[in-house]
Short mmCIF file of C-alpha atoms in Angstrom, two decimals:
data_model
loop_
_atom_site.label_atom_id
_atom_site.label_comp_id
_atom_site.label_asym_id
_atom_site.label_seq_id
_atom_site.Cartn_x
_atom_site.Cartn_y
_atom_site.Cartn_z
CA MET A 1 17.02 9.49 11.28
CA LYS A 2 14.40 9.30 13.99
CA LYS A 3 16.51 11.52 16.29
CA ILE A 4 17.06 14.06 13.54
CA LYS A 5 13.28 14.30 12.92
CA TYR A 6 12.71 14.65 16.53
CA LEU A 7 15.16 17.63 16.93
CA LEU A 8 13.62 19.30 13.83
CA ALA A 9 10.16 19.04 15.29
CA LEU A 10 11.32 20.32 18.66
CA ALA A 11 13.20 23.25 16.95
CA ALA A 12 9.93 24.10 15.05
CA LEU A 13 7.97 24.14 18.32
CA LEU A 14 10.47 26.45 20.10
CA LEU A 15 10.48 28.88 17.17
CA CYS A 16 6.75 29.26 17.54
CA VAL A 17 7.00 30.02 21.28
CA PRO A 18 7.83 33.68 22.07
CA ALA A 19 10.81 34.07 24.39
CA LEU A 20 9.89 34.85 27.94
CA ALA A 21 11.66 37.49 29.99
CA ALA A 22 13.62 36.24 33.06
CA GLY A 23 11.41 36.18 36.09
CA THR A 24 8.09 35.77 34.11
CA PRO A 25 5.77 33.47 35.86
CA CYS A 26 5.08 30.48 33.53
CA LEU A 27 3.81 26.96 33.26
CA GLU A 28 5.96 24.67 30.99
CA ILE A 29 5.25 21.42 29.53
CA GLU A 30 8.30 19.18 29.52
CA VAL A 31 8.19 16.17 27.30
CA PRO A 32 10.64 13.17 27.33
CA ALA A 33 13.38 12.96 24.69
CA GLN A 34 12.00 9.91 22.99
CA SER A 35 9.99 8.81 19.96
CA PRO A 36 7.25 6.45 21.33
CA LYS A 37 5.70 3.73 19.25
CA PRO A 38 1.99 2.86 18.98
CA GLN A 39 0.69 1.41 22.42
CA GLU A 40 3.74 2.84 24.18
CA GLU A 41 3.21 5.14 27.21
CA PHE A 42 5.28 8.17 28.23
CA THR A 43 5.11 10.82 31.06
CA VAL A 44 4.91 14.53 30.61
CA GLU A 45 5.89 16.92 33.45
CA LEU A 46 4.18 20.19 34.16
CA SER A 47 6.63 22.62 35.73
CA LEU A 48 5.93 26.13 37.32
CA HIS A 49 8.66 28.72 37.11
CA ASP A 50 8.98 32.05 39.07
CA ILE A 51 5.46 31.80 40.62
CA PRO A 52 4.30 34.13 43.17
CA SER A 53 1.95 32.90 45.84
CA ILE A 54 -1.01 31.01 44.25
CA ALA A 55 -3.83 29.31 46.06
CA ALA A 56 -5.83 27.86 43.02
CA LEU A 57 -4.74 26.73 39.55
CA GLY A 58 -6.98 25.34 36.66
CA PHE A 59 -6.63 24.60 33.00
CA HIS A 60 -7.63 22.44 30.06
CA ILE A 61 -5.21 19.90 28.77
CA SER A 62 -5.08 20.11 24.99
CA TYR A 63 -3.22 17.46 22.94
CA ASP A 64 -3.16 15.71 19.56
CA LYS A 65 -6.04 13.18 20.01
CA THR A 66 -5.43 11.61 16.58
CA ARG A 67 -2.11 10.34 17.99
CA LEU A 68 -2.28 10.41 21.74
CA GLU A 69 -4.72 9.50 24.56
CA LEU A 70 -4.50 10.69 28.22
CA THR A 71 -4.49 7.65 30.53
CA GLY A 72 -3.44 8.96 33.94
CA TYR A 73 -1.82 11.51 36.25
CA GLU A 74 0.24 11.84 39.41
CA ASP A 75 0.85 14.63 41.97
CA ALA A 76 4.20 16.17 42.01
CA GLY A 77 5.13 19.15 44.11
CA LEU A 78 1.54 20.34 44.38
CA THR A 79 -0.87 17.66 45.97
CA GLY A 80 -4.53 17.36 45.71
CA TRP A 81 -4.98 17.43 41.94
CA MET A 82 -8.18 16.56 40.28
CA VAL A 83 -7.92 15.69 36.54
CA GLY A 84 -10.84 14.44 34.49
CA ILE A 85 -9.35 11.57 32.60
CA GLY A 86 -11.69 10.92 29.63
CA GLN A 87 -14.10 13.48 31.04
CA GLY A 88 -13.10 16.71 29.44
CA GLU A 89 -9.39 16.51 30.45
CA ASP A 90 -9.64 19.52 32.78
CA ALA A 91 -7.26 19.85 35.68
CA VAL A 92 -7.87 21.73 39.03
CA TRP A 93 -5.73 22.34 42.15
CA VAL A 94 -6.77 24.27 45.14
CA ASN A 95 -4.83 25.01 48.51
CA GLU A 96 -5.71 27.84 50.78
CA LYS A 97 -2.25 28.08 52.21
CA GLY A 98 -0.79 28.96 48.76
CA TRP A 99 2.34 27.93 47.05
CA SER A 100 5.17 29.90 45.32
CA GLY A 101 8.61 29.12 43.78
CA ASP A 102 9.64 26.74 41.06
CA GLY A 103 9.33 23.04 40.39
CA THR A 104 7.23 20.18 38.93
CA CYS A 105 3.57 20.46 39.92
CA LEU A 106 1.92 17.66 37.97
CA LYS A 107 2.78 14.46 35.92
CA LEU A 108 0.62 13.21 33.04
CA THR A 109 0.66 9.84 31.35
CA PHE A 110 -0.05 9.53 27.68
CA ARG A 111 -0.33 6.43 25.38
CA VAL A 112 0.28 6.47 21.63
CA LYS A 113 -2.72 5.14 19.75
CA GLN A 114 -2.62 1.84 17.90
CA ASP A 115 -3.30 3.59 14.55
CA ALA A 116 -1.32 6.71 15.12
CA THR A 117 0.34 8.20 11.98
CA GLU A 118 3.93 9.18 12.17
CA GLY A 119 4.55 12.84 13.05
CA THR A 120 4.77 15.46 15.79
CA ALA A 121 2.12 15.23 18.46
CA SER A 122 1.63 18.61 20.24
CA ILE A 123 0.71 18.99 24.00
CA GLY A 124 -0.53 22.26 25.41
CA ILE A 125 -2.56 24.10 28.03
CA THR A 126 -5.60 26.21 27.37
CA ASP A 127 -8.14 28.18 29.45
CA LEU A 128 -5.44 28.72 32.15
CA GLU A 129 -6.64 30.34 35.41
CA ALA A 130 -4.52 31.06 38.54
CA TYR A 131 -5.52 32.85 41.78
CA ASN A 132 -3.79 33.91 44.96
CA ALA A 133 -5.22 33.50 48.58
CA ARG A 134 -6.88 36.92 48.15
CA GLU A 135 -8.80 35.54 44.98
CA GLU A 136 -6.74 37.82 42.83
CA ALA A 137 -6.01 36.65 39.29
CA VAL A 138 -2.30 35.79 38.65
CA ALA A 139 -1.07 35.91 35.08
CA LEU A 140 0.93 32.94 33.81
CA ALA A 141 2.47 32.23 30.47
CA VAL A 142 2.42 28.77 28.94
CA THR A 143 5.21 26.93 27.13
CA PRO A 144 3.75 24.05 25.19
CA GLY A 145 5.60 20.85 24.28
CA GLY A 146 5.51 18.12 21.66
CA LEU A 147 7.37 14.95 20.65
CA TYR A 148 7.83 12.87 17.53
CA VAL A 149 5.57 9.87 17.37
CA GLN A 150 6.43 6.79 15.30
CA GLY A 151 3.63 5.54 12.94
CA ALA A 152 1.71 2.37 13.00
CA PRO A 153 3.28 -0.42 10.85
CA ALA A 154 1.74 -0.88 7.33
CA LYS A 155 -0.97 -3.52 7.08
CA PRO A 156 0.07 -6.56 4.78
CA ALA A 157 -1.72 -6.96 1.54
CA ASP A 158 -4.72 -9.30 1.41
CA PRO A 159 -3.54 -12.74 0.14
CA ALA A 160 -5.07 -14.11 -3.06
CA SER A 161 -8.16 -16.23 -2.57
CA PRO A 162 -7.62 -19.99 -2.64
CA GLY A 163 -8.31 -21.58 -5.99
CA THR A 164 -7.52 -18.46 -8.11
CA ALA A 165 -4.39 -17.67 -9.94
CA ASP A 166 -3.26 -14.49 -11.41
CA SER A 167 -2.25 -15.21 -15.04
CA SER A 168 -0.30 -11.92 -15.11
CA GLN A 169 2.22 -13.25 -12.59
CA PRO A 170 5.24 -15.24 -13.89
CA GLY A 171 4.82 -18.98 -13.33
CA ALA A 172 1.08 -18.74 -12.73
CA PRO A 173 -0.74 -21.96 -13.87
CA THR A 174 -3.18 -21.63 -16.85
CA THR A 175 -6.55 -23.14 -17.05
CA SER A 176 -7.53 -25.32 -19.93
CA THR A 177 -10.60 -27.41 -20.75
CA PRO A 178 -10.40 -31.22 -21.40
CA GLY A 179 -9.52 -32.11 -24.99
CA GLN A 180 -7.87 -28.78 -25.67
CA THR A 181 -4.30 -27.58 -25.41
CA ASN A 182 -2.92 -24.12 -24.61
CA SER A 183 0.05 -24.33 -26.88
CA ALA A 184 -0.14 -24.06 -30.71
CA PRO A 185 2.26 -25.79 -33.17
CA ALA A 186 4.96 -23.63 -34.71
CA GLY A 187 3.60 -21.34 -37.33
CA GLN A 188 -0.03 -21.78 -36.12
CA THR A 189 -1.92 -19.34 -33.95
CA PRO A 190 -3.86 -20.55 -30.90
CA SER A 191 -7.13 -19.79 -32.56
CA GLU A 192 -6.29 -22.35 -35.40
CA GLU A 193 -6.50 -25.30 -33.17
CA PRO A 194 -6.82 -28.58 -35.13
CA THR A 195 -9.96 -30.62 -34.84
CA PRO A 196 -9.83 -34.43 -34.17
CA GLY A 197 -10.54 -35.23 -37.99
CA ASP A 198 -7.82 -32.89 -39.26
CA VAL A 199 -4.88 -34.46 -37.42
CA ALA A 200 -2.60 -36.00 -40.01
CA ALA A 201 -1.21 -39.49 -39.37
CA PRO A 202 2.54 -39.66 -38.88
CA GLN A 203 4.52 -40.70 -41.96
CA PRO A 204 7.24 -43.43 -41.97
CA SER A 205 10.82 -42.03 -41.94
CA GLY A 206 12.09 -41.09 -45.37
CA GLU A 207 8.63 -41.14 -47.12
CA SER A 208 6.91 -37.94 -48.08
CA PRO A 209 3.32 -37.43 -47.18
CA THR A 210 0.84 -38.16 -49.99
CA VAL A 211 -1.07 -35.25 -51.52
CA GLU A 212 -4.81 -35.63 -51.30
CA ALA A 213 -6.73 -35.39 -54.56
CA ASP A 214 -9.04 -32.74 -53.28
CA SER A 215 -6.32 -30.42 -52.22
CA PRO A 216 -6.40 -26.98 -53.67
CA ALA A 217 -2.84 -27.54 -55.23
CA ALA A 218 -4.05 -30.67 -57.02
CA GLU A 219 -7.10 -28.90 -58.45
CA ASN A 220 -5.22 -26.02 -59.80
CA SER A 221 -2.25 -28.12 -61.20
CA PRO A 222 -2.21 -28.29 -65.20
CA LEU A 223 -0.41 -31.70 -65.13
CA PRO A 224 -3.70 -33.76 -65.47
CA ILE A 225 -4.85 -31.87 -68.52
CA VAL A 226 -1.49 -32.24 -70.29
CA ILE A 227 -1.56 -35.97 -69.63
CA THR A 228 -5.01 -36.28 -71.08
CA VAL A 229 -4.22 -34.44 -74.21
CA ALA A 230 -1.07 -36.45 -74.67
CA VAL A 231 -3.07 -39.75 -74.40
CA ILE A 232 -5.64 -38.47 -76.92
CA ILE A 233 -2.97 -37.38 -79.42
CA ALA A 234 -1.17 -40.81 -78.98
CA ALA A 235 -4.28 -42.68 -79.52
CA CYS A 236 -5.15 -40.72 -82.63
CA GLY A 237 -1.73 -41.19 -84.07
CA GLY A 238 -1.74 -44.87 -83.39
CA ALA A 239 -4.96 -45.20 -85.25
CA PHE A 240 -3.68 -43.38 -88.21
CA LEU A 241 -0.61 -45.40 -88.42
CA LEU A 242 -2.55 -48.64 -88.33
CA ARG A 243 -4.86 -47.61 -91.05
CA ARG A 244 -1.96 -46.56 -93.31
CA ARG A 245 -0.29 -50.03 -92.68
CA ASN A 246 -3.44 -51.91 -93.55
CA ARG A 247 -3.94 -49.90 -96.80
CA HIS A 248 -0.33 -50.57 -97.76
CA LEU A 249 -0.73 -54.29 -97.23
CA GLN A 250 -3.76 -54.24 -99.37
CA ASP A 251 -2.13 -52.42 -102.25
CA ASN A 252 0.92 -54.75 -102.19
CA PRO A 253 -0.20 -58.29 -101.49
#
């Protein structure tokens, strides 16, 4: 997948560069076929093609500073380079004897930044100037380069602070105060927690719990009224029968 991304990025860069006619003097930036990671270094070669005699060459090194940093350089083909590493990134070469032909003229070393994001990092040349020994300007075309950079690894999430628990996570412990319970009996909501005085004593096996006199069911039941009426009727009937018996005994001694 990384190789495919690199090839696609390279193809996009090539499509943006106009084709040069054969024999056109140019300065080409050749990048390595790799996808460096953060903190890795790589070398870029600057090559001259079809160059007539030149005695001085100068330019500014332009590159993606959000992903790369220029760390060094090395002479190659042309000697006596002066490159401002960290001081403008300008490069200058001068030789009164002149030089012509083809070949690598300078090597640049880059490092991928620690916080670089994944993507294509471009490297180019701007403000290019070239002169021959007669101090006449020499026109050179520029072929920029670029390579695919791997991104920095994602930072791990901050761990939870000690002593805290996320109640939304499965298995997370819950916090309860002394004397209270977090679970409610079957059929009772957590807000209907029993108070110490409301807890019913356990009943022996096979014996039904007694009904308290002040319970709403006992107050509304008609049974006590019926019993009272029956007792009154029975007392009145008994007294009536007793009076009749006594009167009968008096009439028939």
